[in-house]
Amino acid sequence: MADHAAGGKGLRSALSTFDGSLRFLLLSSFLIPLGSFMVLPFMSVFLHERLDMGLGTVGVVLAVASLVQFSGGIFGGALADRIGLRRTMLWALIIRTAGFVGLLLALRWPPLAVGALILTCCGAALYLPANKAYLVHGVDDERRPVFLSAGNAALNAGMAVGPVVAGPFVLSSPGWLFVAVTALFVLVTAGHARLPDLKAGQEPGPEPGAGARGLLAGVAVLPFAANALAFYLYFHFQHFLAVYAVERASSAFYSLVLLLCFTLVIVVQPLASGLIRRMPYATALTVGFTGLAAGLAVLAVGTRPALLAGGTLITLGDIVLFLKNDLEALRRSRRSDAVVFGQQRLAAGLGACASGVLGGQLYRLTGHAGNDGWFWLLAAVQCLLLPAALLAFRDRTPHCHPHDDDEGALKPHDTDGRVPGR
């Protein structure tokens, strides 16, 4: 109870320090996913029913788009390192706005839809590392988790509201919907043009011609691997719950489960951010992956209460994992914040992609066996075995960095090569 009260007090104290620029950035962190999720969750239906694409083609398009949106973040971080945070966000929003214009034009010329969708995902990939880095620029270690979790809460709020707003119109009036989303992005882009300019960080970007090796230079290996593993396991839930839940309940009940999950992130993560910051890294990994395992196992029951309980446990696990992995990557890396966030997005993309490929085959096999509840149980077993293997491998690997220990509290940056207060 005391931790909860302290978390609420710390959250209010941190948010009270937000100036006009950061308040606008938080508002944008809500409006951008609001506009995006008025369209993107319905793209499979739109491409198949409105543009007559085969479901096999739709699946390939969405897989490529997801990989671009997540893994492309590493290029967004590198770009922010070179040209600055504000300019990167501006270019990202211009690209994404062009993508929504392309979706509008695709109503007349359907082949444009694929390129337009990829364009919106490229914009998202470029935007998020710069957005996160701008949000925590100059913030001390103690308040950094609160700032990050406030941004995550705004993001999840937009993701929750977008589908509810757009659901009635996406098939009946997609043209007006795309016009509205495009107008929203134009306004948000204009607002970003008025933000003060900030550099991405104190460290220089990769040398010209360094390529992928430069982009991954200085990567915090354990948080990178743990983030990829967390997204791989979490996306079993994200990718395949719809098929499982709609069959046993209804599409409306599936929407209720998602709304519950978004609400938990919005409410719980900012309040728990201080506790997560202080938690030793190995403890956070244990708590997070155990939550995922318990939630996935509960889903195997297949009843409506089990779907709600499973979604709750999975979300509580990912609240700990996703925030702690980012914080630990920032603590261990000497690279700028934007590059670190980009590297973590690459890990997320690799994990989500692997989940789609391997998880899809596993779901198909368990379905053919006549009991797809086994899919969730096998995923739960992976949540226990794979993190243990990761930590065991890490314990046998010599530490090349003097501060790669499991101490959970963020150290002052002057102890690991970063400028204090950055």
PDB file of C-alpha atoms in Angstrom, residues 104-333:
ATOM      1  CA  LEU A 104      -6.901   7.252 -49.364  1.00  0.00           C
ATOM      2  CA  LEU A 105      -5.745   7.136 -53.016  1.00  0.00           C
ATOM      3  CA  ALA A 106      -5.760   3.325 -52.882  1.00  0.00           C
ATOM      4  CA  LEU A 107      -9.554   3.446 -52.782  1.00  0.00           C
ATOM      5  CA  ARG A 108      -9.289   4.434 -56.453  1.00  0.00           C
ATOM      6  CA  TRP A 109      -6.108   2.493 -57.310  1.00  0.00           C
ATOM      7  CA  PRO A 110      -5.782  -0.548 -54.986  1.00  0.00           C
ATOM      8  CA  PRO A 111      -2.122  -1.427 -55.775  1.00  0.00           C
ATOM      9  CA  LEU A 112      -1.107   1.712 -53.847  1.00  0.00           C
ATOM     10  CA  ALA A 113      -2.373   0.191 -50.601  1.00  0.00           C
ATOM     11  CA  VAL A 114       0.645  -2.040 -49.964  1.00  0.00           C
ATOM     12  CA  GLY A 115       3.193   0.715 -50.521  1.00  0.00           C
ATOM     13  CA  ALA A 116       1.125   3.139 -48.441  1.00  0.00           C
ATOM     14  CA  LEU A 117       0.940   0.703 -45.543  1.00  0.00           C
ATOM     15  CA  ILE A 118       4.707   0.110 -45.613  1.00  0.00           C
ATOM     16  CA  LEU A 119       5.232   3.890 -45.726  1.00  0.00           C
ATOM     17  CA  THR A 120       3.181   4.406 -42.562  1.00  0.00           C
ATOM     18  CA  CYS A 121       5.238   1.687 -40.854  1.00  0.00           C
ATOM     19  CA  CYS A 122       8.498   3.351 -41.933  1.00  0.00           C
ATOM     20  CA  GLY A 123       7.286   6.588 -40.354  1.00  0.00           C
ATOM     21  CA  ALA A 124       6.449   4.784 -37.115  1.00  0.00           C
ATOM     22  CA  ALA A 125       9.876   3.131 -37.065  1.00  0.00           C
ATOM     23  CA  LEU A 126      11.651   6.473 -37.400  1.00  0.00           C
ATOM     24  CA  TYR A 127       9.455   8.312 -34.907  1.00  0.00           C
ATOM     25  CA  LEU A 128       9.396   6.284 -31.699  1.00  0.00           C
ATOM     26  CA  PRO A 129      13.124   6.234 -30.711  1.00  0.00           C
ATOM     27  CA  ALA A 130      13.356  10.006 -31.191  1.00  0.00           C
ATOM     28  CA  ASN A 131      10.083  10.527 -29.303  1.00  0.00           C
ATOM     29  CA  LYS A 132      11.291   8.514 -26.297  1.00  0.00           C
ATOM     30  CA  ALA A 133      14.706  10.171 -26.313  1.00  0.00           C
ATOM     31  CA  TYR A 134      13.119  13.649 -26.453  1.00  0.00           C
ATOM     32  CA  LEU A 135      10.831  12.738 -23.560  1.00  0.00           C
ATOM     33  CA  VAL A 136      13.704  11.765 -21.230  1.00  0.00           C
ATOM     34  CA  HIS A 137      16.238  14.369 -22.457  1.00  0.00           C
ATOM     35  CA  GLY A 138      17.946  15.920 -19.438  1.00  0.00           C
ATOM     36  CA  VAL A 139      15.830  13.898 -16.986  1.00  0.00           C
ATOM     37  CA  ASP A 140      17.566  12.498 -13.903  1.00  0.00           C
ATOM     38  CA  ASP A 141      17.686   8.752 -13.295  1.00  0.00           C
ATOM     39  CA  GLU A 142      15.028   8.710 -10.580  1.00  0.00           C
ATOM     40  CA  ARG A 143      12.330  10.361 -12.736  1.00  0.00           C
ATOM     41  CA  ARG A 144      13.244   8.670 -16.025  1.00  0.00           C
ATOM     42  CA  PRO A 145      11.036   5.559 -15.476  1.00  0.00           C
ATOM     43  CA  VAL A 146       8.022   7.783 -14.706  1.00  0.00           C
ATOM     44  CA  PHE A 147       8.549   9.833 -17.860  1.00  0.00           C
ATOM     45  CA  LEU A 148       8.882   6.693 -19.983  1.00  0.00           C
ATOM     46  CA  SER A 149       5.844   5.031 -18.431  1.00  0.00           C
ATOM     47  CA  ALA A 150       3.777   8.221 -18.873  1.00  0.00           C
ATOM     48  CA  GLY A 151       4.624   8.092 -22.589  1.00  0.00           C
ATOM     49  CA  ASN A 152       3.723   4.389 -22.685  1.00  0.00           C
ATOM     50  CA  ALA A 153       0.403   5.137 -20.954  1.00  0.00           C
ATOM     51  CA  ALA A 154      -0.468   7.805 -23.531  1.00  0.00           C
ATOM     52  CA  LEU A 155       0.509   5.404 -26.330  1.00  0.00           C
ATOM     53  CA  ASN A 156      -1.681   2.615 -24.988  1.00  0.00           C
ATOM     54  CA  ALA A 157      -4.602   4.983 -24.418  1.00  0.00           C
ATOM     55  CA  GLY A 158      -4.510   5.977 -28.093  1.00  0.00           C
ATOM     56  CA  MET A 159      -4.269   2.332 -29.140  1.00  0.00           C
ATOM     57  CA  ALA A 160      -7.296   1.488 -26.985  1.00  0.00           C
ATOM     58  CA  VAL A 161      -9.527   4.332 -28.188  1.00  0.00           C
ATOM     59  CA  GLY A 162      -8.664   4.251 -31.912  1.00  0.00           C
ATOM     60  CA  PRO A 163     -10.417   0.973 -32.851  1.00  0.00           C
ATOM     61  CA  VAL A 164     -13.507   1.913 -30.840  1.00  0.00           C
ATOM     62  CA  VAL A 165     -13.845   5.227 -32.689  1.00  0.00           C
ATOM     63  CA  ALA A 166     -13.188   3.828 -36.161  1.00  0.00           C
ATOM     64  CA  GLY A 167     -14.926   0.443 -35.980  1.00  0.00           C
ATOM     65  CA  PRO A 168     -18.294   1.584 -37.402  1.00  0.00           C
ATOM     66  CA  PHE A 169     -16.707   3.464 -40.327  1.00  0.00           C
ATOM     67  CA  VAL A 170     -13.705   1.468 -41.539  1.00  0.00           C
ATOM     68  CA  LEU A 171     -15.694  -0.577 -44.073  1.00  0.00           C
ATOM     69  CA  SER A 172     -18.727   1.648 -44.610  1.00  0.00           C
ATOM     70  CA  SER A 173     -16.922   4.994 -45.032  1.00  0.00           C
ATOM     71  CA  PRO A 174     -13.163   4.379 -45.304  1.00  0.00           C
ATOM     72  CA  GLY A 175     -12.595   7.468 -47.444  1.00  0.00           C
ATOM     73  CA  TRP A 176     -13.805   9.873 -44.762  1.00  0.00           C
ATOM     74  CA  LEU A 177     -11.897   7.907 -42.141  1.00  0.00           C
ATOM     75  CA  PHE A 178      -8.614   8.215 -44.066  1.00  0.00           C
ATOM     76  CA  VAL A 179      -9.260  11.951 -44.602  1.00  0.00           C
ATOM     77  CA  ALA A 180      -9.807  12.445 -40.868  1.00  0.00           C
ATOM     78  CA  VAL A 181      -6.658  10.528 -39.934  1.00  0.00           C
ATOM     79  CA  THR A 182      -4.587  12.415 -42.513  1.00  0.00           C
ATOM     80  CA  ALA A 183      -5.849  15.756 -41.178  1.00  0.00           C
ATOM     81  CA  LEU A 184      -4.964  14.676 -37.632  1.00  0.00           C
ATOM     82  CA  PHE A 185      -1.412  13.827 -38.699  1.00  0.00           C
ATOM     83  CA  VAL A 186      -1.027  17.150 -40.521  1.00  0.00           C
ATOM     84  CA  LEU A 187      -1.944  18.997 -37.306  1.00  0.00           C
ATOM     85  CA  VAL A 188       0.383  16.894 -35.162  1.00  0.00           C
ATOM     86  CA  THR A 189       3.231  17.412 -37.655  1.00  0.00           C
ATOM     87  CA  ALA A 190       2.693  21.184 -37.574  1.00  0.00           C
ATOM     88  CA  GLY A 191       2.881  21.094 -33.781  1.00  0.00           C
ATOM     89  CA  HIS A 192       6.171  19.190 -33.870  1.00  0.00           C
ATOM     90  CA  ALA A 193       7.647  21.871 -36.111  1.00  0.00           C
ATOM     91  CA  ARG A 194       7.325  24.310 -33.168  1.00  0.00           C
ATOM     92  CA  LEU A 195       9.156  22.123 -30.645  1.00  0.00           C
ATOM     93  CA  PRO A 196      12.588  23.273 -29.431  1.00  0.00           C
ATOM     94  CA  ASP A 197      15.412  21.448 -31.179  1.00  0.00           C
ATOM     95  CA  LEU A 198      17.464  18.981 -29.157  1.00  0.00           C
ATOM     96  CA  LYS A 199      20.418  16.832 -30.006  1.00  0.00           C
ATOM     97  CA  ALA A 200      19.946  13.092 -29.641  1.00  0.00           C
ATOM     98  CA  GLY A 201      22.726  12.748 -27.091  1.00  0.00           C
ATOM     99  CA  GLN A 202      26.297  13.450 -26.211  1.00  0.00           C
ATOM    100  CA  GLU A 203      27.840  10.587 -28.138  1.00  0.00           C
ATOM    101  CA  PRO A 204      28.621  10.751 -31.869  1.00  0.00           C
ATOM    102  CA  GLY A 205      26.689   8.532 -34.243  1.00  0.00           C
ATOM    103  CA  PRO A 206      28.253   5.664 -36.187  1.00  0.00           C
ATOM    104  CA  GLU A 207      30.896   6.514 -38.726  1.00  0.00           C
ATOM    105  CA  PRO A 208      29.754   6.809 -42.343  1.00  0.00           C
ATOM    106  CA  GLY A 209      29.827   3.418 -44.025  1.00  0.00           C
ATOM    107  CA  ALA A 210      29.776   1.517 -40.759  1.00  0.00           C
ATOM    108  CA  GLY A 211      26.505  -0.151 -41.763  1.00  0.00           C
ATOM    109  CA  ALA A 212      24.760  -2.630 -39.475  1.00  0.00           C
ATOM    110  CA  ARG A 213      27.873  -3.043 -37.356  1.00  0.00           C
ATOM    111  CA  GLY A 214      27.790   0.689 -36.552  1.00  0.00           C
ATOM    112  CA  LEU A 215      24.087   0.573 -35.767  1.00  0.00           C
ATOM    113  CA  LEU A 216      24.620  -2.233 -33.260  1.00  0.00           C
ATOM    114  CA  ALA A 217      27.853  -0.855 -31.801  1.00  0.00           C
ATOM    115  CA  GLY A 218      27.658  -0.571 -28.028  1.00  0.00           C
ATOM    116  CA  VAL A 219      24.482  -2.638 -27.781  1.00  0.00           C
ATOM    117  CA  ALA A 220      23.603  -3.811 -24.262  1.00  0.00           C
ATOM    118  CA  VAL A 221      23.579  -7.524 -25.048  1.00  0.00           C
ATOM    119  CA  LEU A 222      21.513  -8.946 -22.184  1.00  0.00           C
ATOM    120  CA  PRO A 223      18.696  -6.339 -22.310  1.00  0.00           C
ATOM    121  CA  PHE A 224      18.651  -6.688 -26.125  1.00  0.00           C
ATOM    122  CA  ALA A 225      18.336 -10.489 -25.926  1.00  0.00           C
ATOM    123  CA  ALA A 226      15.820 -10.324 -23.069  1.00  0.00           C
ATOM    124  CA  ASN A 227      13.701  -7.813 -25.008  1.00  0.00           C
ATOM    125  CA  ALA A 228      13.691 -10.023 -28.115  1.00  0.00           C
ATOM    126  CA  LEU A 229      12.690 -13.013 -25.978  1.00  0.00           C
ATOM    127  CA  ALA A 230       9.978 -11.035 -24.154  1.00  0.00           C
ATOM    128  CA  PHE A 231       8.412  -9.880 -27.429  1.00  0.00           C
ATOM    129  CA  TYR A 232       8.690 -13.378 -28.908  1.00  0.00           C
ATOM    130  CA  LEU A 233       6.725 -14.852 -26.007  1.00  0.00           C
ATOM    131  CA  TYR A 234       4.273 -11.950 -25.610  1.00  0.00           C
ATOM    132  CA  PHE A 235       3.362 -11.975 -29.298  1.00  0.00           C
ATOM    133  CA  HIS A 236       2.022 -15.508 -28.978  1.00  0.00           C
ATOM    134  CA  PHE A 237      -0.759 -13.722 -27.101  1.00  0.00           C
ATOM    135  CA  GLN A 238      -0.873 -10.726 -29.443  1.00  0.00           C
ATOM    136  CA  HIS A 239      -0.921 -12.696 -32.702  1.00  0.00           C
ATOM    137  CA  PHE A 240      -3.153 -15.643 -31.861  1.00  0.00           C
ATOM    138  CA  LEU A 241      -5.575 -14.633 -29.108  1.00  0.00           C
ATOM    139  CA  ALA A 242      -8.113 -13.304 -31.636  1.00  0.00           C
ATOM    140  CA  VAL A 243      -8.548 -16.680 -33.338  1.00  0.00           C
ATOM    141  CA  TYR A 244      -8.746 -18.488 -29.999  1.00  0.00           C
ATOM    142  CA  ALA A 245     -11.017 -16.025 -28.160  1.00  0.00           C
ATOM    143  CA  VAL A 246     -13.542 -15.292 -30.921  1.00  0.00           C
ATOM    144  CA  GLU A 247     -14.095 -19.015 -31.386  1.00  0.00           C
ATOM    145  CA  ARG A 248     -14.873 -19.505 -27.679  1.00  0.00           C
ATOM    146  CA  ALA A 249     -16.585 -16.210 -26.851  1.00  0.00           C
ATOM    147  CA  SER A 250     -17.190 -13.430 -29.399  1.00  0.00           C
ATOM    148  CA  SER A 251     -15.404 -10.586 -31.154  1.00  0.00           C
ATOM    149  CA  ALA A 252     -16.975  -8.170 -28.643  1.00  0.00           C
ATOM    150  CA  PHE A 253     -15.556 -10.147 -25.720  1.00  0.00           C
ATOM    151  CA  TYR A 254     -12.150 -10.245 -27.421  1.00  0.00           C
ATOM    152  CA  SER A 255     -12.298  -6.433 -27.656  1.00  0.00           C
ATOM    153  CA  LEU A 256     -13.112  -6.332 -23.930  1.00  0.00           C
ATOM    154  CA  VAL A 257      -9.995  -8.393 -23.134  1.00  0.00           C
ATOM    155  CA  LEU A 258      -7.831  -6.005 -25.185  1.00  0.00           C
ATOM    156  CA  LEU A 259      -9.420  -2.981 -23.514  1.00  0.00           C
ATOM    157  CA  LEU A 260      -8.623  -4.476 -20.096  1.00  0.00           C
ATOM    158  CA  CYS A 261      -4.994  -5.034 -21.124  1.00  0.00           C
ATOM    159  CA  PHE A 262      -4.574  -1.482 -22.447  1.00  0.00           C
ATOM    160  CA  THR A 263      -6.168  -0.064 -19.279  1.00  0.00           C
ATOM    161  CA  LEU A 264      -3.786  -2.002 -17.055  1.00  0.00           C
ATOM    162  CA  VAL A 265      -0.767  -0.575 -18.885  1.00  0.00           C
ATOM    163  CA  ILE A 266      -2.196   2.948 -18.696  1.00  0.00           C
ATOM    164  CA  VAL A 267      -2.915   2.767 -14.957  1.00  0.00           C
ATOM    165  CA  VAL A 268      -0.429   0.311 -13.458  1.00  0.00           C
ATOM    166  CA  GLN A 269       2.857   1.024 -15.266  1.00  0.00           C
ATOM    167  CA  PRO A 270       3.213   4.709 -14.258  1.00  0.00           C
ATOM    168  CA  LEU A 271       2.320   3.860 -10.640  1.00  0.00           C
ATOM    169  CA  ALA A 272       4.721   0.909 -10.532  1.00  0.00           C
ATOM    170  CA  SER A 273       7.557   2.590 -12.450  1.00  0.00           C
ATOM    171  CA  GLY A 274       9.545   3.483  -9.313  1.00  0.00           C
ATOM    172  CA  LEU A 275       9.276  -0.057  -7.964  1.00  0.00           C
ATOM    173  CA  ILE A 276      10.346  -1.469 -11.340  1.00  0.00           C
ATOM    174  CA  ARG A 277      13.336   0.911 -11.406  1.00  0.00           C
ATOM    175  CA  ARG A 278      14.521  -0.269  -7.984  1.00  0.00           C
ATOM    176  CA  MET A 279      13.953  -3.958  -8.723  1.00  0.00           C
ATOM    177  CA  PRO A 280      17.175  -5.937  -9.422  1.00  0.00           C
ATOM    178  CA  TYR A 281      17.323  -6.883 -13.090  1.00  0.00           C
ATOM    179  CA  ALA A 282      17.359 -10.650 -12.514  1.00  0.00           C
ATOM    180  CA  THR A 283      14.335 -10.292 -10.219  1.00  0.00           C
ATOM    181  CA  ALA A 284      12.470  -8.237 -12.819  1.00  0.00           C
ATOM    182  CA  LEU A 285      13.127 -10.869 -15.489  1.00  0.00           C
ATOM    183  CA  THR A 286      11.930 -13.619 -13.133  1.00  0.00           C
ATOM    184  CA  VAL A 287       8.748 -11.736 -12.177  1.00  0.00           C
ATOM    185  CA  GLY A 288       7.960 -10.701 -15.746  1.00  0.00           C
ATOM    186  CA  PHE A 289       8.472 -14.058 -17.427  1.00  0.00           C
ATOM    187  CA  THR A 290       6.651 -15.864 -14.595  1.00  0.00           C
ATOM    188  CA  GLY A 291       3.674 -13.554 -15.153  1.00  0.00           C
ATOM    189  CA  LEU A 292       3.712 -14.371 -18.869  1.00  0.00           C
ATOM    190  CA  ALA A 293       3.927 -18.104 -18.128  1.00  0.00           C
ATOM    191  CA  ALA A 294       1.036 -18.008 -15.658  1.00  0.00           C
ATOM    192  CA  GLY A 295      -1.149 -15.976 -18.006  1.00  0.00           C
ATOM    193  CA  LEU A 296      -0.505 -18.196 -21.018  1.00  0.00           C
ATOM    194  CA  ALA A 297      -1.234 -21.315 -18.963  1.00  0.00           C
ATOM    195  CA  VAL A 298      -4.536 -19.853 -17.728  1.00  0.00           C
ATOM    196  CA  LEU A 299      -5.594 -19.106 -21.321  1.00  0.00           C
ATOM    197  CA  ALA A 300      -5.507 -22.848 -22.027  1.00  0.00           C
ATOM    198  CA  VAL A 301      -8.672 -23.247 -19.906  1.00  0.00           C
ATOM    199  CA  GLY A 302     -10.545 -21.406 -22.650  1.00  0.00           C
ATOM    200  CA  THR A 303     -13.446 -19.957 -20.602  1.00  0.00           C
ATOM    201  CA  ARG A 304     -14.347 -16.263 -20.525  1.00  0.00           C
ATOM    202  CA  PRO A 305     -13.026 -15.748 -16.969  1.00  0.00           C
ATOM    203  CA  ALA A 306      -9.815 -17.526 -18.012  1.00  0.00           C
ATOM    204  CA  LEU A 307      -9.398 -15.213 -21.000  1.00  0.00           C
ATOM    205  CA  LEU A 308      -9.726 -12.161 -18.741  1.00  0.00           C
ATOM    206  CA  ALA A 309      -7.448 -13.583 -16.037  1.00  0.00           C
ATOM    207  CA  GLY A 310      -4.860 -14.755 -18.565  1.00  0.00           C
ATOM    208  CA  GLY A 311      -4.795 -11.378 -20.309  1.00  0.00           C
ATOM    209  CA  THR A 312      -4.368  -9.649 -16.943  1.00  0.00           C
ATOM    210  CA  LEU A 313      -1.402 -11.804 -15.877  1.00  0.00           C
ATOM    211  CA  ILE A 314       0.290 -11.487 -19.268  1.00  0.00           C
ATOM    212  CA  THR A 315      -0.091  -7.709 -19.236  1.00  0.00           C
ATOM    213  CA  LEU A 316       1.305  -7.390 -15.712  1.00  0.00           C
ATOM    214  CA  GLY A 317       4.289  -9.462 -16.809  1.00  0.00           C
ATOM    215  CA  ASP A 318       4.970  -7.360 -19.879  1.00  0.00           C
ATOM    216  CA  ILE A 319       4.592  -4.123 -17.864  1.00  0.00           C
ATOM    217  CA  VAL A 320       7.630  -5.200 -15.834  1.00  0.00           C
ATOM    218  CA  LEU A 321       9.635  -6.685 -18.713  1.00  0.00           C
ATOM    219  CA  PHE A 322       9.266  -3.992 -21.355  1.00  0.00           C
ATOM    220  CA  LEU A 323       9.997  -1.047 -19.043  1.00  0.00           C
ATOM    221  CA  LYS A 324      12.852  -2.740 -17.159  1.00  0.00           C
ATOM    222  CA  ASN A 325      14.568  -3.901 -20.359  1.00  0.00           C
ATOM    223  CA  ASP A 326      14.564  -0.331 -21.701  1.00  0.00           C
ATOM    224  CA  LEU A 327      15.853   1.095 -18.435  1.00  0.00           C
ATOM    225  CA  GLU A 328      18.587  -1.523 -18.185  1.00  0.00           C
ATOM    226  CA  ALA A 329      19.638  -0.950 -21.806  1.00  0.00           C
ATOM    227  CA  LEU A 330      19.943   2.791 -21.112  1.00  0.00           C
ATOM    228  CA  ARG A 331      22.007   2.092 -17.987  1.00  0.00           C
ATOM    229  CA  ARG A 332      24.445  -0.301 -19.664  1.00  0.00           C
ATOM    230  CA  SER A 333      24.990   1.439 -23.003  1.00  0.00           C
TER     231      SER A 333
END
